[in-house]
Amino acid sequence: MDALEIMSNLDRIVPYYQPIFSADEHKIIGYEVLGRYIENGVARSLGRFFHDEDTPDDFRREVEDVIVRKALNAFTEARKTEMLFINRRAAGLLEDYGESFLAILDEYTEKGLRLEQVVLEISEADYSKPLDNVLRYYKTLGIRLAVDHIGELDGDIRHFAGSSPDILKISLRALRKDASDQSYKNIVYSLSMFARKLGASLLFETVEAEYQLQYAWKNGGRYYQGFYLAEPLAGFAEPDGLKDMLREKCSRFISYEKKALGSVYSLAEQLETGLSAVIARSKADSKEKLLEEIAQQFDEMCFRLYICDENGFELTSNYFKKDGKWIFQPEYLDKNWSWRPYFLENIVQMNKNGGGLISDLYNDIETGETIRTFSYPVSDHEYLFFDIPYEYLYDQDGLLY
């Protein structure tokens, strides 16, 4: 697609609109504006035009403006009440501190556009520090900010914290390559925690299969976008068109999640009952002997055992299963684990409830395996930590979800 040909035929440039769906309302809450070029009756993406390094900046800016004006014309004429997601390059905004883009929006406020309906999308890797002032100014006017391409390029999402983004867009493309990639899932979890701290919503894009929609739902996605739900269209899709379908799928996701949580809590109850019995009948004269008795009883269900005090100091060596045989690792004696996330919180919770706790899935530092840990009070101020291996979790229904 030749840049000069496009610039000579600006009338062939049209906006397409990809719907964005809401998890809480199960309806379309916005449309992302995407540029298309009509060639021989076929609408072709302008992505290559915008990302080609040889495309002059003034060409990009002019085409961006054409797309935005045509989109805003259609949006205001249709009296849409949803949001309109508009992509702009940071470099273009910085040329005049965002005034030309704002001037375009102001033209359409007289036609019914509310600035609160506008969501400005900026790529994570396109960010530069001077952009902060522009973004903050836009936000005082009611314009919302979405950060796109989170984690895909070499940007740093922390840079945007000062601009208080309203939406973080996460691509599910990596999940399509490997649905079992725990590292990717850990990154998504971290981003969801970061979004929560910022007060931002997560928008999962490139949703191209039901399992990705389920993953987005499970991981705190408030908004969803992708070909599985709707392709970009020349017009605005009916907001309630997929409401029944999304509601039904959400109900199934809820049922599956409740079943999986039931499996996790059943395991916790099983371990609590079994450990309580072992500890009650134990005649062990040392904590290490107690670990040996527990390992013998739960050989297939754990691969590491140790006991800590309420401040996180190990009172025993690690009792570790290596190549099928249990060994003590004395080098762990007296190590402190209070720095671990949720460690002290879990101790306080066990003290309050008088029972054990089972962790979420996480990657073990030493083995690299995806595991869960069950923690249990063995006496006043002493707590057993019981690491459950991937192999056992894999064989049980719902424990790897």
Coordinates of C-alpha atoms in Angstrom, one line a residue:
M1 CA 0.0 0.0 0.0
D2 CA 1.8 3.1 -1.3
A3 CA 1.7 6.2 1.0
L4 CA 1.5 8.6 -1.9
E5 CA -1.5 6.7 -3.3
I6 CA -3.3 7.0 0.0
M7 CA -2.6 10.7 0.3
S8 CA -3.9 11.2 -3.2
N9 CA -7.1 9.4 -2.3
L10 CA -8.1 10.6 1.1
D11 CA -11.7 10.2 0.2
R12 CA -11.1 6.4 0.2
I13 CA -10.1 6.4 3.9
V14 CA -12.9 5.3 6.2
P15 CA -13.3 4.5 9.9
Y16 CA -14.2 1.0 11.0
Y17 CA -15.5 0.4 14.5
Q18 CA -14.6 -2.6 16.6
P19 CA -17.0 -3.1 19.6
I20 CA -15.8 -3.3 23.2
F21 CA -18.0 -5.3 25.5
S22 CA -18.6 -4.9 29.2
A23 CA -18.4 -7.7 31.8
D24 CA -20.8 -6.0 34.2
E25 CA -23.5 -5.1 31.6
H26 CA -22.8 -7.8 28.9
K27 CA -23.3 -5.2 26.2
I28 CA -21.2 -2.9 24.0
I29 CA -19.9 0.1 25.9
G30 CA -17.6 1.5 23.3
Y31 CA -16.1 1.3 19.8
E32 CA -12.4 1.5 18.8
V33 CA -11.9 3.5 15.7
L34 CA -9.7 1.7 13.1
G35 CA -8.6 3.2 9.8
R36 CA -9.4 1.4 6.5
Y37 CA -8.6 2.2 2.9
I38 CA -11.1 1.2 0.2
E39 CA -9.2 -0.4 -2.7
N40 CA -11.1 -2.2 -5.5
G41 CA -14.1 -2.5 -3.2
V42 CA -12.1 -4.1 -0.3
A43 CA -11.5 -2.4 3.0
R44 CA -7.8 -2.8 3.8
S45 CA -6.2 -2.0 7.2
L46 CA -4.0 1.2 7.4
G47 CA -1.8 -0.4 10.1
R48 CA 1.1 -0.8 7.8
F49 CA 0.8 2.8 6.7
F50 CA 1.0 4.1 10.3
H51 CA 3.8 1.7 11.4
D52 CA 6.0 2.1 8.4
E53 CA 9.1 4.1 9.4
D54 CA 9.2 5.6 5.9
T55 CA 5.8 7.2 6.2
P56 CA 6.3 10.9 6.8
D57 CA 4.9 12.2 10.1
D58 CA 2.7 14.9 8.4
F59 CA 1.1 12.1 6.3
R60 CA 0.3 10.1 9.4
R61 CA -1.1 13.2 11.1
E62 CA -3.3 14.1 8.2
V63 CA -4.7 10.6 7.8
E64 CA -5.3 10.4 11.6
D65 CA -7.4 13.6 11.4
V66 CA -9.4 12.3 8.4
I67 CA -10.3 9.1 10.3
V68 CA -11.2 10.9 13.5
R69 CA -13.4 13.5 11.7
K70 CA -15.3 10.9 9.8
A71 CA -15.7 8.8 12.9
L72 CA -16.9 11.7 15.0
N73 CA -19.4 12.7 12.2
A74 CA -20.9 9.2 12.2
F75 CA -20.8 9.0 16.0
T76 CA -22.6 12.3 16.6
E77 CA -25.1 11.8 13.8
A78 CA -26.1 8.4 15.2
R79 CA -26.4 10.1 18.7
K80 CA -24.4 7.3 20.2
T81 CA -24.2 7.2 24.0
E82 CA -21.3 4.7 24.2
M83 CA -17.5 5.6 24.3
L84 CA -15.3 6.1 21.3
F85 CA -11.8 4.8 21.5
I86 CA -9.4 6.9 19.4
N87 CA -5.7 6.1 18.8
R88 CA -3.2 8.9 18.6
R89 CA 0.5 8.9 18.3
A90 CA 2.3 10.6 21.2
A91 CA 4.7 12.4 18.9
G92 CA 1.8 14.0 17.1
L93 CA 0.2 15.2 20.3
L94 CA 3.4 16.7 21.5
E95 CA 3.9 18.8 18.4
D96 CA 1.4 21.4 19.6
Y97 CA 0.7 20.1 23.2
G98 CA -2.4 18.3 22.0
E99 CA -4.2 21.4 20.9
S100 CA -5.1 20.4 17.3
F101 CA -6.6 17.1 18.5
L102 CA -8.6 19.0 21.2
A103 CA -9.8 21.5 18.6
I104 CA -11.2 18.6 16.5
L105 CA -13.1 17.3 19.5
D106 CA -14.4 20.8 20.4
E107 CA -16.0 21.0 16.9
Y108 CA -18.1 18.0 17.7
T109 CA -19.1 19.0 21.3
E110 CA -21.4 21.5 19.6
K111 CA -23.0 18.5 17.8
G112 CA -23.6 16.5 21.0
L113 CA -20.3 14.8 21.7
R114 CA -19.4 14.7 25.4
L115 CA -15.7 14.6 26.1
E116 CA -16.4 11.9 28.7
Q117 CA -17.3 9.7 25.8
V118 CA -13.8 10.0 24.3
V119 CA -11.1 7.4 25.3
L120 CA -7.7 8.4 24.0
E121 CA -5.5 5.4 23.3
I122 CA -1.7 5.7 23.6
S123 CA 0.7 2.9 23.1
E124 CA 2.8 2.0 26.2
A125 CA 6.1 2.1 24.2
D126 CA 5.1 5.4 22.5
Y127 CA 5.2 7.3 25.9
S128 CA 7.6 10.1 26.7
K129 CA 7.7 12.1 29.9
P130 CA 6.6 15.4 28.3
L131 CA 3.4 13.7 27.4
D132 CA 2.3 13.7 31.0
N133 CA 1.2 17.3 31.0
V134 CA -0.9 16.8 27.9
L135 CA -2.6 13.7 29.3
R136 CA -3.3 15.3 32.6
Y137 CA -4.8 18.3 30.9
Y138 CA -7.1 16.1 28.8
K139 CA -8.2 14.3 31.9
T140 CA -9.3 17.5 33.6
L141 CA -11.6 18.0 30.6
G142 CA -13.2 14.6 31.1
I143 CA -11.3 12.7 28.3
R144 CA -10.4 9.2 29.4
L145 CA -7.0 7.6 28.9
A146 CA -6.3 4.0 27.8
V147 CA -2.8 2.6 27.6
D148 CA -2.4 0.1 24.7
H149 CA 0.1 -2.7 24.0
I150 CA 0.8 -3.4 27.6
G151 CA 3.8 -5.6 28.0
E152 CA 4.2 -6.2 24.3
L153 CA 7.1 -3.8 23.6
D154 CA 9.9 -2.2 25.5
G155 CA 7.8 0.4 27.3
D156 CA 7.3 0.7 31.1
I157 CA 3.8 1.0 32.3
R158 CA 4.9 2.6 35.5
H159 CA 5.6 5.8 33.5
F160 CA 1.9 6.2 33.0
A161 CA 1.1 6.0 36.7
G162 CA 1.3 9.8 37.0
S163 CA -1.3 10.3 34.2
S164 CA -3.8 8.0 36.1
P165 CA -4.9 5.9 33.1
D166 CA -8.5 4.8 33.2
I167 CA -8.0 1.6 31.2
L168 CA -5.1 -0.7 30.6
K169 CA -5.3 -2.8 27.4
I170 CA -3.8 -6.3 27.6
S171 CA -3.4 -8.4 24.5
L172 CA -4.2 -12.1 24.8
R173 CA -2.1 -13.0 21.8
A174 CA 0.6 -14.7 24.0
L175 CA -2.1 -16.8 25.6
R176 CA -3.2 -18.1 22.2
K177 CA 0.4 -19.4 21.6
D178 CA 0.5 -21.3 24.9
A179 CA -2.6 -21.5 27.1
S180 CA -0.5 -23.1 29.9
D181 CA 2.2 -20.4 30.0
Q182 CA 2.3 -19.7 33.8
S183 CA 4.9 -16.9 33.3
Y184 CA 2.4 -15.0 31.1
K185 CA -0.4 -15.6 33.6
N186 CA 1.9 -14.2 36.4
I187 CA 2.5 -11.1 34.4
V188 CA -1.2 -10.6 33.8
Y189 CA -1.8 -11.1 37.5
S190 CA 0.8 -8.4 38.3
L191 CA -0.8 -6.0 35.8
S192 CA -4.2 -6.6 37.4
M193 CA -2.8 -5.7 40.8
F194 CA -1.1 -2.7 39.3
A195 CA -4.4 -1.6 37.7
R196 CA -6.2 -2.0 41.0
K197 CA -3.7 0.2 42.7
L198 CA -4.2 2.9 40.0
G199 CA -8.0 2.6 40.0
A200 CA -7.9 1.5 36.3
S201 CA -10.0 -1.1 34.5
L202 CA -8.5 -3.9 32.5
L203 CA -9.5 -4.3 28.8
F204 CA -8.5 -7.6 27.3
E205 CA -8.1 -7.4 23.5
T206 CA -7.5 -10.0 20.8
V207 CA -10.1 -12.3 22.3
E208 CA -10.3 -14.9 19.6
A209 CA -11.6 -18.0 21.4
E210 CA -13.9 -18.8 24.3
Y211 CA -11.1 -19.9 26.6
Q212 CA -9.5 -16.5 26.2
L213 CA -12.8 -14.8 27.1
Q214 CA -13.0 -17.1 30.1
Y215 CA -9.4 -16.2 31.1
A216 CA -10.1 -12.5 30.7
W217 CA -13.2 -12.8 32.9
K218 CA -11.3 -14.8 35.6
N219 CA -8.4 -12.3 35.6
G220 CA -10.4 -9.2 36.4
G221 CA -11.1 -8.0 32.8
R222 CA -13.9 -5.4 32.9
Y223 CA -13.9 -5.0 29.1
Y224 CA -13.3 -7.4 26.2
Q225 CA -12.5 -6.9 22.5
G226 CA -11.7 -9.3 19.7
F227 CA -12.8 -11.3 16.7
Y228 CA -14.5 -13.9 18.8
L229 CA -17.0 -11.3 19.9
A230 CA -17.1 -8.9 17.0
E231 CA -15.0 -7.9 14.0
P232 CA -14.5 -4.3 13.0
L233 CA -17.5 -3.0 11.1
A234 CA -18.2 -0.1 8.8
G235 CA -21.1 0.9 11.2
F236 CA -21.9 0.7 14.9
A237 CA -23.0 -2.8 16.0
E238 CA -26.2 -3.0 18.1
P239 CA -25.1 -2.6 21.8
D240 CA -27.3 -5.4 23.1
G241 CA -26.7 -7.8 20.2
L242 CA -24.7 -10.3 22.2
K243 CA -26.1 -9.7 25.6
D244 CA -27.9 -13.1 25.9
M245 CA -24.8 -15.0 24.6
L246 CA -22.4 -13.1 27.0
R247 CA -24.8 -13.6 29.9
E248 CA -25.0 -17.3 29.2
K249 CA -21.2 -17.7 28.9
C250 CA -20.6 -15.7 32.1
S251 CA -23.0 -18.0 33.9
R252 CA -21.0 -21.0 32.7
F253 CA -17.8 -19.3 33.8
I254 CA -19.2 -18.7 37.2
S255 CA -20.3 -22.3 37.6
Y256 CA -16.9 -23.6 36.5
E257 CA -15.1 -21.2 38.9
K258 CA -17.3 -22.2 41.8
K259 CA -16.6 -25.9 41.0
A260 CA -12.8 -25.2 40.8
L261 CA -12.9 -23.3 44.1
G262 CA -14.9 -26.1 45.6
S263 CA -12.0 -28.5 44.6
V264 CA -9.4 -26.2 46.2
Y265 CA -11.3 -25.9 49.4
S266 CA -12.0 -29.6 49.5
L267 CA -8.3 -30.2 49.3
A268 CA -7.7 -27.7 52.1
E269 CA -10.3 -29.5 54.3
Q270 CA -8.7 -32.9 53.5
L271 CA -5.3 -31.7 54.4
E272 CA -6.5 -30.0 57.6
T273 CA -8.3 -33.1 58.7
G274 CA -5.3 -35.4 57.9
L275 CA -2.7 -33.2 59.4
S276 CA -4.7 -32.7 62.6
A277 CA -4.9 -36.4 63.0
V278 CA -1.2 -37.0 62.4
I279 CA -0.2 -34.2 64.8
A280 CA -2.7 -35.4 67.5
R281 CA -1.3 -39.0 67.5
S282 CA 2.3 -38.1 67.0
K283 CA 4.8 -39.2 69.6
A284 CA 7.6 -37.3 67.8
D285 CA 10.2 -35.9 70.2
S286 CA 11.4 -33.2 67.7
K287 CA 9.9 -31.1 64.9
E288 CA 12.0 -32.9 62.3
K289 CA 10.5 -36.2 63.4
L290 CA 7.1 -34.7 63.0
L291 CA 8.0 -33.7 59.4
E292 CA 9.0 -37.3 58.7
E293 CA 5.7 -38.6 60.0
I294 CA 3.8 -36.1 57.9
A295 CA 5.8 -36.9 54.8
Q296 CA 5.2 -40.6 55.2
Q297 CA 1.4 -40.0 55.5
F298 CA 1.2 -37.5 52.5
D299 CA 4.1 -38.8 50.3
E300 CA 2.2 -38.3 47.0
M301 CA 0.7 -34.9 48.0
C302 CA 3.8 -32.9 49.0
F303 CA 7.4 -32.4 48.1
R304 CA 8.6 -30.0 50.8
L305 CA 7.8 -29.4 54.4
Y306 CA 9.1 -27.0 57.1
I307 CA 7.9 -25.2 60.2
C308 CA 8.2 -21.5 60.9
D309 CA 7.4 -19.3 63.9
E310 CA 5.0 -16.4 63.6
N311 CA 7.7 -14.0 62.5
G312 CA 8.7 -16.2 59.6
F313 CA 11.9 -17.8 61.0
E314 CA 12.3 -21.5 60.1
L315 CA 12.4 -23.7 63.2
T316 CA 13.4 -26.8 61.2
S317 CA 15.4 -27.7 58.2
N318 CA 13.5 -28.1 54.9
Y319 CA 12.3 -31.7 54.4
F320 CA 12.5 -32.1 50.7
K321 CA 11.7 -34.9 48.3
K322 CA 14.6 -35.2 45.8
D323 CA 14.4 -37.9 43.1
G324 CA 11.7 -39.7 45.1
K325 CA 13.7 -39.7 48.4
W326 CA 13.1 -37.4 51.3
I327 CA 16.2 -35.5 52.6
F328 CA 16.7 -32.7 55.2
Q329 CA 18.2 -29.4 54.0
P330 CA 19.8 -27.9 57.1
E331 CA 20.9 -24.8 55.2
Y332 CA 17.3 -23.5 55.5
L333 CA 17.2 -23.6 59.3
D334 CA 16.6 -20.1 60.8
K335 CA 16.0 -18.5 57.4
N336 CA 13.3 -15.8 57.5
W337 CA 10.4 -15.7 55.0
S338 CA 8.4 -12.7 56.3
W339 CA 9.4 -10.8 53.2
R340 CA 7.2 -13.1 51.0
P341 CA 3.9 -11.5 49.8
Y342 CA 1.0 -12.3 52.2
F343 CA 3.2 -14.3 54.6
L344 CA 2.4 -12.2 57.7
E345 CA -1.1 -11.6 56.6
N346 CA -1.7 -15.4 56.4
I347 CA -0.1 -15.9 59.8
V348 CA -2.6 -13.4 61.3
Q349 CA -5.5 -15.0 59.4
M350 CA -4.5 -18.5 60.7
N351 CA -4.3 -17.1 64.3
K352 CA -7.7 -15.5 63.9
N353 CA -9.5 -18.5 62.3
G354 CA -7.6 -21.3 64.0
G355 CA -7.3 -23.3 60.7
G356 CA -5.1 -23.7 57.7
L357 CA -4.9 -21.8 54.4
I358 CA -4.2 -22.9 50.8
S359 CA -2.4 -20.5 48.4
D360 CA -3.1 -19.6 44.8
L361 CA -1.1 -21.2 42.1
Y362 CA 2.5 -19.8 41.8
N363 CA 5.9 -20.7 40.5
D364 CA 8.2 -22.2 43.1
I365 CA 11.6 -20.3 43.2
E366 CA 13.7 -23.4 43.7
T367 CA 12.0 -25.9 41.3
G368 CA 10.3 -23.6 38.8
E369 CA 7.2 -25.8 39.1
T370 CA 3.7 -24.4 39.4
I371 CA 2.6 -25.3 42.9
R372 CA 0.3 -24.5 45.8
T373 CA 1.2 -24.2 49.5
F374 CA -0.9 -25.3 52.4
S375 CA -0.1 -23.6 55.7
Y376 CA -1.4 -25.0 59.0
P377 CA -0.9 -24.1 62.7
V378 CA 0.8 -27.0 64.4
S379 CA 0.9 -25.4 67.9
D380 CA 0.8 -21.9 69.4
H381 CA 3.0 -19.6 67.3
E382 CA 4.3 -22.5 65.1
Y383 CA 3.1 -23.1 61.5
L384 CA 3.6 -25.9 59.1
F385 CA 4.2 -25.2 55.4
F386 CA 3.2 -28.0 53.0
D387 CA 4.2 -27.6 49.4
I388 CA 2.0 -29.4 46.9
P389 CA 3.7 -30.4 43.6
Y390 CA 2.4 -29.8 40.0
E391 CA 2.2 -33.5 39.3
Y392 CA -0.4 -33.9 42.1
L393 CA -2.3 -30.8 41.2
Y394 CA -2.5 -31.9 37.5
D395 CA -4.1 -35.2 38.4
Q396 CA -6.9 -33.5 40.4
D397 CA -9.9 -31.9 38.8
G398 CA -9.9 -28.1 39.3
L399 CA -6.7 -27.6 41.2
L400 CA -4.7 -26.0 38.3
Y401 CA -7.4 -23.5 37.4

